[in-house]
Coordinates of C-alpha atoms and ligand atoms in Angstrom, one line a residue:
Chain A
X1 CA 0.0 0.0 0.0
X2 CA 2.5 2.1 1.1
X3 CA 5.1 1.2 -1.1
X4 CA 2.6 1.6 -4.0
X5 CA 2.2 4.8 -3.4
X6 CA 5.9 5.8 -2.9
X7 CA 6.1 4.3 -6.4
X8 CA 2.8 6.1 -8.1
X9 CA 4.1 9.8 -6.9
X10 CA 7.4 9.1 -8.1
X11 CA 5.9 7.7 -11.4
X12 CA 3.8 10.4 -11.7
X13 CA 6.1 13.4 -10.3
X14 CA 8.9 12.7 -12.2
X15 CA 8.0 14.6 -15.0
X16 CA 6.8 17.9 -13.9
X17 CA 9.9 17.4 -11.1
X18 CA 12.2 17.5 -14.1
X19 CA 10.5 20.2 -15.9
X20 CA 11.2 22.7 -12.8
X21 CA 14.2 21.2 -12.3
X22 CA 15.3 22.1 -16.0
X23 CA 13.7 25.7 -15.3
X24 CA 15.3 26.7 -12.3
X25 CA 18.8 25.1 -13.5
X26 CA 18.8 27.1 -16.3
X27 CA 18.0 29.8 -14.9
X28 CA 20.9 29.8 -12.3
X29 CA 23.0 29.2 -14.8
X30 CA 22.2 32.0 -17.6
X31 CA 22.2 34.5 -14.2
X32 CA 25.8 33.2 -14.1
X33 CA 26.8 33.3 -17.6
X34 CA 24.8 36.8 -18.4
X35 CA 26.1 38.6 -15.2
X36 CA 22.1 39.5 -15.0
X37 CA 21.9 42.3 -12.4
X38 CA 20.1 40.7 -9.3
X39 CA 17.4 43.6 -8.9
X40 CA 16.3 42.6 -12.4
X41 CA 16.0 39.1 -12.1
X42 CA 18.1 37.6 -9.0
X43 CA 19.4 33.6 -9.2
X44 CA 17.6 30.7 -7.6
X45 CA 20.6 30.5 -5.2
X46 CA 20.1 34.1 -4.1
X47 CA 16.3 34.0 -3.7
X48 CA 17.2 30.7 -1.5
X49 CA 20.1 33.1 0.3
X50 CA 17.5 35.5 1.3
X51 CA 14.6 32.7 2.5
X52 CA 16.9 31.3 4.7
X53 CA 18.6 34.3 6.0
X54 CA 15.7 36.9 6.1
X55 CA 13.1 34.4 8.0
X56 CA 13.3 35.9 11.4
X57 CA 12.6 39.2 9.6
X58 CA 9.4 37.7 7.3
X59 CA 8.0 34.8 8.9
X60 CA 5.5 36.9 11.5
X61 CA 3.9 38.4 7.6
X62 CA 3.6 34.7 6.9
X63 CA 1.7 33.7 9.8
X64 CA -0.5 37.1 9.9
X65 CA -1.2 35.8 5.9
X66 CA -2.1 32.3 7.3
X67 CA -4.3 33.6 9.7
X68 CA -6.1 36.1 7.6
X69 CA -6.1 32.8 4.6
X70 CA -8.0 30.7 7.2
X71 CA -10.3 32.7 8.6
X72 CA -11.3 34.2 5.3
X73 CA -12.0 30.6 3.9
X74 CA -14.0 29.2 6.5
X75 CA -16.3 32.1 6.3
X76 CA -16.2 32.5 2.5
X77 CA -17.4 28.6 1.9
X78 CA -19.8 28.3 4.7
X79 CA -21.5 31.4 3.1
X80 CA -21.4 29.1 0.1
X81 CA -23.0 25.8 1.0
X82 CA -25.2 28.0 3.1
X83 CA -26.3 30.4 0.0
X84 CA -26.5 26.9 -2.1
X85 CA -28.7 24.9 0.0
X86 CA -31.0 27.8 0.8
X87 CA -31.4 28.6 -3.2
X88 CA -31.4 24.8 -4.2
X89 CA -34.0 24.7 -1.3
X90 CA -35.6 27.3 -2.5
X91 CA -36.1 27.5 -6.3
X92 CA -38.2 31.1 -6.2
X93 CA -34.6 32.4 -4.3
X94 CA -32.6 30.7 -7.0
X95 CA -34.4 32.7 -9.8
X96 CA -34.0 35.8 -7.8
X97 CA -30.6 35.2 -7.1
X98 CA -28.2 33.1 -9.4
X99 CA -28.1 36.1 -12.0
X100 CA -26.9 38.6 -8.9
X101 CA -24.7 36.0 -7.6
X102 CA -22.7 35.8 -10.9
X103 CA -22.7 39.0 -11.7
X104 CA -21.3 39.7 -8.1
X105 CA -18.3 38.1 -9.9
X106 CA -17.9 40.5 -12.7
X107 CA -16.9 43.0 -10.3
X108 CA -13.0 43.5 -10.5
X109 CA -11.6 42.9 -6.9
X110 CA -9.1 45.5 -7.8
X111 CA -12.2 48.2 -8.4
X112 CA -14.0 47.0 -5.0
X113 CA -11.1 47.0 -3.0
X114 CA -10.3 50.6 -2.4
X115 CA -14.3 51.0 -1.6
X116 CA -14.3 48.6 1.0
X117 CA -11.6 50.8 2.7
X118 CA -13.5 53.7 2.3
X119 CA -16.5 51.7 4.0
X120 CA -15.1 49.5 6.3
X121 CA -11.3 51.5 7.2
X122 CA -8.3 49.6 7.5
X123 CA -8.9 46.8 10.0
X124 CA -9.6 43.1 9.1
X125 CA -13.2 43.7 7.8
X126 CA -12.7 44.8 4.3
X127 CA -9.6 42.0 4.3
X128 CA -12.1 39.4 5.0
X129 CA -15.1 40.3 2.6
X130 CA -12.6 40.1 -0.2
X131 CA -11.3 36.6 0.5
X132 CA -15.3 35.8 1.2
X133 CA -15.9 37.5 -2.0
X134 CA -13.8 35.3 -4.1
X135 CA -13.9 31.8 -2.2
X136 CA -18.0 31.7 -1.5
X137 CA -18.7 31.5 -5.4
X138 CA -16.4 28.5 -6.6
X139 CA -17.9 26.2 -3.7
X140 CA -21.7 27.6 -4.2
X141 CA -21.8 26.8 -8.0
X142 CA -20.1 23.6 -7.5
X143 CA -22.6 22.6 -4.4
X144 CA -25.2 23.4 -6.8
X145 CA -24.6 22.0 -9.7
X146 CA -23.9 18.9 -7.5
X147 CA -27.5 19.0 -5.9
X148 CA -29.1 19.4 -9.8
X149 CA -27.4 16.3 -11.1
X150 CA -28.6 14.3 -8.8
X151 CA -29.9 10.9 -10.5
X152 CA -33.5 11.2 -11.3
X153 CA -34.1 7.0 -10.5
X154 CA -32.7 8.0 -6.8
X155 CA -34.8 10.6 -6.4
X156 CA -38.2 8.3 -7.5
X157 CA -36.6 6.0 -5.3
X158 CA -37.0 7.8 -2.5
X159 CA -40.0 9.1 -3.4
X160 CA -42.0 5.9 -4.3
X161 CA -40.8 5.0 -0.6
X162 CA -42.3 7.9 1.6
X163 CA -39.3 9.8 1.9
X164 CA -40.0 13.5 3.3
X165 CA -38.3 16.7 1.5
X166 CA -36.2 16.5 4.4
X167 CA -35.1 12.8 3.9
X168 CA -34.4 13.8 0.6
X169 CA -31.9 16.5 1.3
X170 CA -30.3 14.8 3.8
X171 CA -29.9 11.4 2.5
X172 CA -29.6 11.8 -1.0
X173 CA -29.0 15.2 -2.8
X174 CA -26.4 16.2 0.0
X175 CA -23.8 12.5 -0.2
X176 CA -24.6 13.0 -4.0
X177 CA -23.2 16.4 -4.0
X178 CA -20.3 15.8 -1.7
X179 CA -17.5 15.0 -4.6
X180 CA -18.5 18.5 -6.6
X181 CA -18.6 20.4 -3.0
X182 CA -14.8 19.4 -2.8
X183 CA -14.2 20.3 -6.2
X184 CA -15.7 23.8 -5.3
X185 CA -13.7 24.0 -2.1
X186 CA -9.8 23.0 -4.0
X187 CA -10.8 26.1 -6.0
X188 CA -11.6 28.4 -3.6
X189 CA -8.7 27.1 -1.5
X190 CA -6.2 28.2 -4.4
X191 CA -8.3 31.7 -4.3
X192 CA -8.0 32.3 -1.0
X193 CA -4.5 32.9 -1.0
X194 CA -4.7 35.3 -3.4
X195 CA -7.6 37.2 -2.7
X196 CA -5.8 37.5 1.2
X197 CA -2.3 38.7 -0.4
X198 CA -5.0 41.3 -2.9
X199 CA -6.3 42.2 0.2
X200 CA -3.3 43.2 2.0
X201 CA -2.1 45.2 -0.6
X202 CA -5.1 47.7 0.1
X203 CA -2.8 48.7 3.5
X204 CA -1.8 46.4 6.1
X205 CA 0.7 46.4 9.0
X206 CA 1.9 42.6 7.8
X207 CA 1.1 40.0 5.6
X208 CA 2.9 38.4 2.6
X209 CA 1.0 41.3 0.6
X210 CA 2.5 44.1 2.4
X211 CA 6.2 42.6 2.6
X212 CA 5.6 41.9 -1.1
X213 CA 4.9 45.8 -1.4
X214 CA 7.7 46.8 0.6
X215 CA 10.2 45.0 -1.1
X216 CA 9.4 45.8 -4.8
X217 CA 9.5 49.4 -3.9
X218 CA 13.0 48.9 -2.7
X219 CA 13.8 47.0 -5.4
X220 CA 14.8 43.9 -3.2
X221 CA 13.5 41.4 -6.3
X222 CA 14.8 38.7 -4.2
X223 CA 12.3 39.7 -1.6
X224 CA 9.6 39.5 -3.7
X225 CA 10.6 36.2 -5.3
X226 CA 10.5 34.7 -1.8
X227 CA 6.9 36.7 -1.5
X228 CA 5.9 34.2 -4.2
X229 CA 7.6 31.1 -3.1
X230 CA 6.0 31.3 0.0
X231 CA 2.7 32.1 -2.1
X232 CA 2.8 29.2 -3.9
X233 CA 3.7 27.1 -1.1
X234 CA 0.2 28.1 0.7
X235 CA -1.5 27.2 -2.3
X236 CA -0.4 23.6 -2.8
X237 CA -0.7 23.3 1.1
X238 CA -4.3 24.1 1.2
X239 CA -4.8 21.8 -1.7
X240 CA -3.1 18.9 -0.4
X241 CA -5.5 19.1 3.4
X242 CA -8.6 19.7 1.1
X243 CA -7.7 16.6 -1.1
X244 CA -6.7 14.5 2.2
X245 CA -10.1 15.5 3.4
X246 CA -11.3 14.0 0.4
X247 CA -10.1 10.8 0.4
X248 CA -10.7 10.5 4.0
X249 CA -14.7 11.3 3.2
X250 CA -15.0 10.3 0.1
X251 CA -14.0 6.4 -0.4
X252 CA -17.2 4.8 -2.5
X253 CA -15.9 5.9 -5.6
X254 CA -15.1 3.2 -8.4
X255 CA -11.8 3.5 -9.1
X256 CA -10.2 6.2 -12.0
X257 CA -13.5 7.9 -11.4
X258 CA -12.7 9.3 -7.7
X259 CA -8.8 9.6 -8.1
X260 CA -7.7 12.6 -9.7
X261 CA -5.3 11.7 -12.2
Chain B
X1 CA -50.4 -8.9 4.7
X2 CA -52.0 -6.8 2.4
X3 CA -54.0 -7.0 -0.8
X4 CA -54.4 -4.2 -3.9
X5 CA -57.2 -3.7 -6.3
X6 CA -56.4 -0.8 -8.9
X7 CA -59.9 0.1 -10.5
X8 CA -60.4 1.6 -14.1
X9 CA -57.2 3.3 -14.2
X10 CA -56.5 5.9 -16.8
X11 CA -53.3 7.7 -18.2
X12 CA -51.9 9.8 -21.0
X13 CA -49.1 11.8 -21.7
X14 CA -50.0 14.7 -23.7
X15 CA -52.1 13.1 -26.5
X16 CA -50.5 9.6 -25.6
X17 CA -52.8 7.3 -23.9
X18 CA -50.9 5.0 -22.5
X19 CA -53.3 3.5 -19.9
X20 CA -56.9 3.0 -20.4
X21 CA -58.9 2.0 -17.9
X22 CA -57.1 -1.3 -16.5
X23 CA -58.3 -2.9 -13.7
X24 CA -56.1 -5.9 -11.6
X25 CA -56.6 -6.9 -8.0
X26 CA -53.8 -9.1 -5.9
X27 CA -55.2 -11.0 -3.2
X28 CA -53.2 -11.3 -0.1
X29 CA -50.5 -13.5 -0.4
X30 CA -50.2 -13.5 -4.2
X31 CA -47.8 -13.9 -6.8
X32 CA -49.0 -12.0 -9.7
X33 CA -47.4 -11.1 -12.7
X34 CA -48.0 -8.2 -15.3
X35 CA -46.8 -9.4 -19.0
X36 CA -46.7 -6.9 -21.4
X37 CA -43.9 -6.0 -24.4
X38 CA -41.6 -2.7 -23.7
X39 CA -43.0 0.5 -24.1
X40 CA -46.7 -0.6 -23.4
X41 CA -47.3 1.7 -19.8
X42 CA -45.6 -1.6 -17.4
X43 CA -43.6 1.1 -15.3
X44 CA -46.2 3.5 -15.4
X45 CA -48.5 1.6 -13.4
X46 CA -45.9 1.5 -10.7
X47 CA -45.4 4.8 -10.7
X48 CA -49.1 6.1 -10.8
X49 CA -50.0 3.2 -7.6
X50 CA -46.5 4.7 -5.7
X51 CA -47.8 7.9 -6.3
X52 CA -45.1 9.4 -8.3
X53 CA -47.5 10.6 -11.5
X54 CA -50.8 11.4 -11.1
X55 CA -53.9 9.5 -12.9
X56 CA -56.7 10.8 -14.7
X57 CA -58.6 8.6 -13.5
X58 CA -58.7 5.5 -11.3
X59 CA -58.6 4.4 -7.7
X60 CA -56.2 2.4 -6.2
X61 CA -57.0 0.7 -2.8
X62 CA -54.7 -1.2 -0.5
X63 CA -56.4 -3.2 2.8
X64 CA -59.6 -1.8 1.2
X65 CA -58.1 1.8 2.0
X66 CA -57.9 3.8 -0.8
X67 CA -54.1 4.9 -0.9
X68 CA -54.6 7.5 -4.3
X69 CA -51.7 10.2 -4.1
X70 CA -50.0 8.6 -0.9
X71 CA -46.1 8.0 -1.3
X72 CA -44.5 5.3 0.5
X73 CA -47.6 2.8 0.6
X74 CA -45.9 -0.1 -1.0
X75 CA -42.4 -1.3 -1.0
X76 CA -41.0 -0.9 -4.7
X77 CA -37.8 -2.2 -7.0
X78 CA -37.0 0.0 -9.4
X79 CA -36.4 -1.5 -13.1
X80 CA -32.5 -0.8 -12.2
X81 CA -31.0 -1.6 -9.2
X82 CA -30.9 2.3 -7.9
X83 CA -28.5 1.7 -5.3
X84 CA -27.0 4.2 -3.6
X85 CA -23.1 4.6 -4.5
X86 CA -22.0 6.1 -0.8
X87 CA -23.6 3.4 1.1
X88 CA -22.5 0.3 1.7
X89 CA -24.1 -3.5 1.0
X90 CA -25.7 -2.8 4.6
X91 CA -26.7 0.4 4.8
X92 CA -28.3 0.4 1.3
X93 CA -30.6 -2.4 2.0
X94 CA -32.1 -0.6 5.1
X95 CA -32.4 2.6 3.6
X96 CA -36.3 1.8 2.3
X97 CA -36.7 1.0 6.7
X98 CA -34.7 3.5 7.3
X99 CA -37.0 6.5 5.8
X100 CA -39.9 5.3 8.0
X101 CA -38.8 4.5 11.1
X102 CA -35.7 2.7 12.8
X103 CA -34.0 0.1 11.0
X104 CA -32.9 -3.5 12.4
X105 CA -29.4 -4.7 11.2
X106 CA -29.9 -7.6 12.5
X107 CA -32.7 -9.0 10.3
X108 CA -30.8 -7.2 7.2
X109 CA -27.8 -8.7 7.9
X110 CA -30.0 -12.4 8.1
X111 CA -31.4 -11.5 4.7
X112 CA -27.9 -10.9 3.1
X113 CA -27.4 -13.9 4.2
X114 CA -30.1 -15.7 2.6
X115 CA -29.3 -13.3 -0.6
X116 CA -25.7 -15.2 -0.4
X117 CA -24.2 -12.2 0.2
X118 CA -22.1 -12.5 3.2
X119 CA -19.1 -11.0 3.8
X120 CA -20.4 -8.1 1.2
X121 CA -21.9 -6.0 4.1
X122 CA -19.1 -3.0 4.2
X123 CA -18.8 -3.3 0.3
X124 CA -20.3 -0.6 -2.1
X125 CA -22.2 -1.0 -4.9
X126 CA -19.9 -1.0 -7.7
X127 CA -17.6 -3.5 -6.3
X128 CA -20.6 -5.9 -7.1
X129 CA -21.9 -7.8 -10.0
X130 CA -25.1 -7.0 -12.3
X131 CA -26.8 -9.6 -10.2
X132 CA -25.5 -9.5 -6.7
X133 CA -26.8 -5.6 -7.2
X134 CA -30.4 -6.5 -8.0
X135 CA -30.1 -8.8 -5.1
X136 CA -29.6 -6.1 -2.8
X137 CA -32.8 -4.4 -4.6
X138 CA -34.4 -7.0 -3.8
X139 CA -33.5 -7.3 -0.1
X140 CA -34.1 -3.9 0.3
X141 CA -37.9 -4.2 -0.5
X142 CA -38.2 -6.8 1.3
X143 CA -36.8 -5.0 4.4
X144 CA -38.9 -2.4 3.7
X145 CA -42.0 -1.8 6.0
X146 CA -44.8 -2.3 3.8
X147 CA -45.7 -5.7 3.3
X148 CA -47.3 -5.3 -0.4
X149 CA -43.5 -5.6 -2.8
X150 CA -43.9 -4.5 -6.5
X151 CA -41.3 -6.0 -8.3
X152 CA -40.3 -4.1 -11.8
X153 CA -38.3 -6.0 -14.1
X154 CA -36.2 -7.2 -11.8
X155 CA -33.9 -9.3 -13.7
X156 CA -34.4 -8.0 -17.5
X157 CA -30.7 -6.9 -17.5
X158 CA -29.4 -10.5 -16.9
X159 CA -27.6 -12.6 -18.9
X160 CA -29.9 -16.3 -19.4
X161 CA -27.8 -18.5 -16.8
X162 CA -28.1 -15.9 -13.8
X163 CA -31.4 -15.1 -14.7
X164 CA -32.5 -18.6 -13.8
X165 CA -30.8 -18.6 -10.7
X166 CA -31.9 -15.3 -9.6
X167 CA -35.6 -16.6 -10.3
X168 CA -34.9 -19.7 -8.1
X169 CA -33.5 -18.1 -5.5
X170 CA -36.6 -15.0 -5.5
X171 CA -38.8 -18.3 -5.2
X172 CA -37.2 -19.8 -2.4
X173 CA -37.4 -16.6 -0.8
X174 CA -40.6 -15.8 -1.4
X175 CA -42.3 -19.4 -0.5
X176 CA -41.2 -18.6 2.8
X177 CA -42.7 -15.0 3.2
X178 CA -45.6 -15.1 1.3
X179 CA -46.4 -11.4 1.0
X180 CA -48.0 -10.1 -1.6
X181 CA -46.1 -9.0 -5.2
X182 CA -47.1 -7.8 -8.4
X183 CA -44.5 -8.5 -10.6
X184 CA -43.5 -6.5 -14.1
X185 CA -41.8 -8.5 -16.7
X186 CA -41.6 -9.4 -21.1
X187 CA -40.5 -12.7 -20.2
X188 CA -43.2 -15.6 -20.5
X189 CA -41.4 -18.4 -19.1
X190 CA -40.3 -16.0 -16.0
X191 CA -43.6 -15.2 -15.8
X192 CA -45.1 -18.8 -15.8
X193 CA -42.2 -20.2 -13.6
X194 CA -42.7 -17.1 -10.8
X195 CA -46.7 -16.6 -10.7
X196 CA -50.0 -17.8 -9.5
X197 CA -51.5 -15.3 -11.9
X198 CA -50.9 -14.0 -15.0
X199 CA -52.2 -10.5 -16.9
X200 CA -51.4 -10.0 -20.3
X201 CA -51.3 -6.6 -21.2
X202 CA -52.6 -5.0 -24.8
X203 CA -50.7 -2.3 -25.9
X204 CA -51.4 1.5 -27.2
X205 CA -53.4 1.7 -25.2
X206 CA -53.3 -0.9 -22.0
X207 CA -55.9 -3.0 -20.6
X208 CA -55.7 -6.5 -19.2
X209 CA -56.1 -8.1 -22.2
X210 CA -56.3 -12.2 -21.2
X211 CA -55.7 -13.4 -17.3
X212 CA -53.6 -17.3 -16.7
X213 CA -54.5 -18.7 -13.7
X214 CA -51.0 -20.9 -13.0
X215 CA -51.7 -24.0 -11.0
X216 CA -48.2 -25.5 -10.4
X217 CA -47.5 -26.9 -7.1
X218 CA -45.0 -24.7 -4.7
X219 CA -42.3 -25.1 -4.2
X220 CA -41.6 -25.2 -8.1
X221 CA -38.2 -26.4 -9.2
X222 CA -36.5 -26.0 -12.1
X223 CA -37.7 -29.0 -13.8
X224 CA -40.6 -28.0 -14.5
X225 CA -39.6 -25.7 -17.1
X226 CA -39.7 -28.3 -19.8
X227 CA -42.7 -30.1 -18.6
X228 CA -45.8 -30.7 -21.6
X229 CA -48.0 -28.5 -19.6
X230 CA -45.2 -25.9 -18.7
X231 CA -44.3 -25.5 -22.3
X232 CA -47.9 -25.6 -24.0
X233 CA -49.1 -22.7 -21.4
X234 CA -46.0 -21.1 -22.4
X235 CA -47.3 -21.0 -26.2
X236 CA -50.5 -20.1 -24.7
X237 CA -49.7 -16.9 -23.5
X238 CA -47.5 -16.4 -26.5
X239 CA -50.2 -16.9 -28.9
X240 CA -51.9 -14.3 -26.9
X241 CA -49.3 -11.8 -26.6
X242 CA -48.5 -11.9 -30.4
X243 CA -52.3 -11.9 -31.4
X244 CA -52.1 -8.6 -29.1
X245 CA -48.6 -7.8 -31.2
X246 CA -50.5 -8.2 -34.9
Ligands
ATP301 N1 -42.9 10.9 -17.6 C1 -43.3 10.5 -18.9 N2 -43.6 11.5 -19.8 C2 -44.0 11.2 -21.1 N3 -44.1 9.9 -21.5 C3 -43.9 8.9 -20.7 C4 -43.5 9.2 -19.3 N4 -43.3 8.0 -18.7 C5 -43.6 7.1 -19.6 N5 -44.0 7.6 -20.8 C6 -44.4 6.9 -22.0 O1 -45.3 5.9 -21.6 C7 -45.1 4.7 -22.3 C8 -44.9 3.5 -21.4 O2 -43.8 3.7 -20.6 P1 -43.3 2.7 -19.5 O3 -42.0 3.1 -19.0 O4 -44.4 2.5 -18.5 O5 -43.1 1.3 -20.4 P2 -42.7 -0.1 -19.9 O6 -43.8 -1.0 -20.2 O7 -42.3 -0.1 -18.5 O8 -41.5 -0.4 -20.9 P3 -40.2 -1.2 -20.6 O9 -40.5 -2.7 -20.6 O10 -39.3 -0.9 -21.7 O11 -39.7 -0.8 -19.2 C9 -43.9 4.9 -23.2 O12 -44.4 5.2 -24.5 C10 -43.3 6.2 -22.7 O13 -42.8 7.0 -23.7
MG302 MG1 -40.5 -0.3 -17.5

């Protein structure tokens, strides 16, 4: 079991593992070769210099961006299951309120962010409605969709055997739309980490965002290279707990059907 | 025990009659089957006695209480086996108990063993064959609460061989319940081999065309699909089926 999978990541890793491996060696080595001034585009090996070496000085942005991440998350997908059971619940809501709800999405972040400041000042409000702004509508679609394509002979099923509207919900359209909710929620995970690093850039004491700021105005490129290391490294952590959650929930799946790739 | 009598029942679908005033009764205790080609209304009448469509006209009684427009009256197996994927074996054939009121492993797990599926109780659905899934079905509305089962279709999707078996084994079962089933199939022989009352369908619309009363002894074994009588009923009902068919 274990071995197996050992053997499937390293079947399956090897080739985008080369690819970046190619990348970031050539990279090093045409700094080298082309003397390319480091505030232009610094080497691997000095972007690695500075992660190690500036950490006491960054880390406390990194945690204030983790924080700010989480919170924002939870909050943005429980007011997206919330908003999707209430309008698949309610089918006069979901008329009213699936053409607002996408629309809500046309709005640049980058247009609304400077009015939430004006609104809501400087504190962790505005920060938060953002992140809730971008996560709530990957999970709500998904969760809704999910609840629609639930199978029709189910549903007679459960009909033809008494079950109440309730019953329904509860032990049908919600299990059916379980695999689609997590598809929803690896989205929104990815998005939270960048709608919390947009947010901080609208003026923040710390935060990935506001050392990202810093630095580029100083023209430490290094700094901001480590920025989005770190960035990227949120992202593929939230993504690995939300597919670990997965597996753990979801294990009825016929095999090549449930496992991603 | 129970006992149905659907009178002068009526449906169409937009212009499409499909049902036109058919009348059946099953008397408590009774194996009947419904025999009627594909498309000729077989699943409707399931559908419009559960409740799931509405009739335009007809009354359906059950225990002499009439039961129009009232959901989960009768314990039902769908044509496939509509398991649900995220349960497993166990908790997918006390689901139909489970919707009205608490369900009792221990008799479910009994039946799966009767059903020959032991051992199966923590598997899913899809790690099962065709037939071990309409076993399950089958379980499952037997579990269920209400003691009148309507069966629909339940082995068309089988290959000949497990068919066979799957009939056998329903018979086995079922001599030692006794409740009361109305049974959907196109198959004569299934039909013969399962019933103690046959009603052969007409088609566009449907009404009982011809009834077979079926006087084999129970417990029936497999022998006596190629007895004289067994095989010159068989071309009976054919004969009336195809005169329906011309
Ligand atoms: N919901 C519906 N809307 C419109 N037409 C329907 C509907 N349900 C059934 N029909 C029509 O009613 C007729 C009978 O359908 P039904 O499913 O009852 O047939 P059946 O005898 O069960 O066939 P089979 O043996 O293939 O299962 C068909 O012509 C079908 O097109
Ligand atoms: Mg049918």
């Amino acid at each position: 079991m274990f071995y197996n999978s050992i053997k499937k990541i390293f079947i399956q890793g090897w080739l985008p593992f080369t690819v970046i491996t190619v990348i970031i060696i050539t990279w090093q080595l045409s700094s080298m070769f082309f003397s390319i001034p480091s505030w232009l585009l610094p080497a691997p090996s000095v972007i690695l210099e500075e992660a190690v070496t500036g950490f006491e000085a960054y880390i406390h942005h990194v945690i204030s961006t983790i924080n700010l991440t989480v919170i924002g998350f939870l909050i943005g997908i429980s007011v997206g299951l919330v908003v999707a059971v209430m309008l698949h619940l309610l089918p006069k809501l979901r008329e009213a309120f699936y053409p607002l709800m996408i629309l809500s999405q046309n709005i640049p972040i980058i247009v609304l962010a400077p009015l939430l400041v004006i609104w809501f000042g400087f504190g962790m409000l505005p920060k938060i409605i953002i992140i809730v702004l971008v996560c709530f509508f990957p999970v709500a679609i998904a969760t809704l969709d999910g609840f629609r394509q639930t199978s029709h002979e189910l549903i007679h099923y459960m009909q033809m055997a008494g079950a109440t509207k309730k019953q329904i919900f509860t032990k049908l359209e919600l299990p059916h739309a379980l695999p689609a909710i997590f598809s929803g929620l690896k989205i929104s995970a990815t998005y939270s980490v960048m709608g919390a690093v947009i947010s901080e850039w609208l003026g923040a004491n710390e935060g990935i965002g506001v050392y990202m700021t810093l630095a580029s105005s100083s023209f430490r490129t290094d700094r901001v290279f480590v920025a989005i290391l770190f960035i990227m490294v949120l992202c593929l952590v939230f993504f690995s707990i939300i597919i670990t959650l997965e597996k753990m929930l979801i294990k009825w799946q016929p095999r090549g059907k449930g496992e991603k790739r | 025990m129970s006992h149905l009598m659907v009178e002068n029942l009526s449906k169409s679908f937009g212009d499409h009659l499909v049902l036109d005033r058919l009348s059946l009764s099953v008397k408590e205790g009774e194996f009947v089957s419904i025999l009627g080609p594909s498309g000729s209304g077989k699943s409707t009448i399931f559908h419009l006695i559960g409740g799931l469509e509405i009739p335009d006209s007809g009354t359906f009684y059950l225990n002499n209480e009439k039961i129009n427009n009232k959901r989960g009256m009768i314990s039902y197996m769908p044509q496939s086996p509509s398991l649900f994927p995220w349960r497993n074996i166990l908790d997918n054939v006390v689901l139909g108990a489970e919707i009205k009121e608490k369900p009792d492993y221990k008799k479910a797990k009994e039946m799966l063993m009767r059903a020959g599926l032991k051992g199966y109780e923590n598997a899913y659905p899809h790690e099962l064959s065709g037939g071990m899934r309409q076993r399950v079905a089958f379980v499952r509305s037997l579990l269920s609460p209400q003691s009148f089962i309507c069966l629909d279709e339940p082995f068309s999707s089988l290959d000949e061989f497990t068919r066979l078996d799957m009939q056998k084994w329903l018979l086995s079962i079922w001599e030692q319940e006794r409740q009361s089933v109305l049974f959907v199939t196109h198959n004569i022989e299934e039909a013969i081999f399962l019933s103690d009352r046959i009603l052969v369908l007409s088609t566009n619309p449907a009404t009982v065309q011809s009834e077979f009363k079926i006087h084999f002894e129970r417990p029936r074994a497999e022998s006596l699909l190629l007895t004289p009588e067994f095989l010159s009923l068989k071309k009976e009902i054919y004969l009336a089926l195809r005169g329906e068919l011309m």
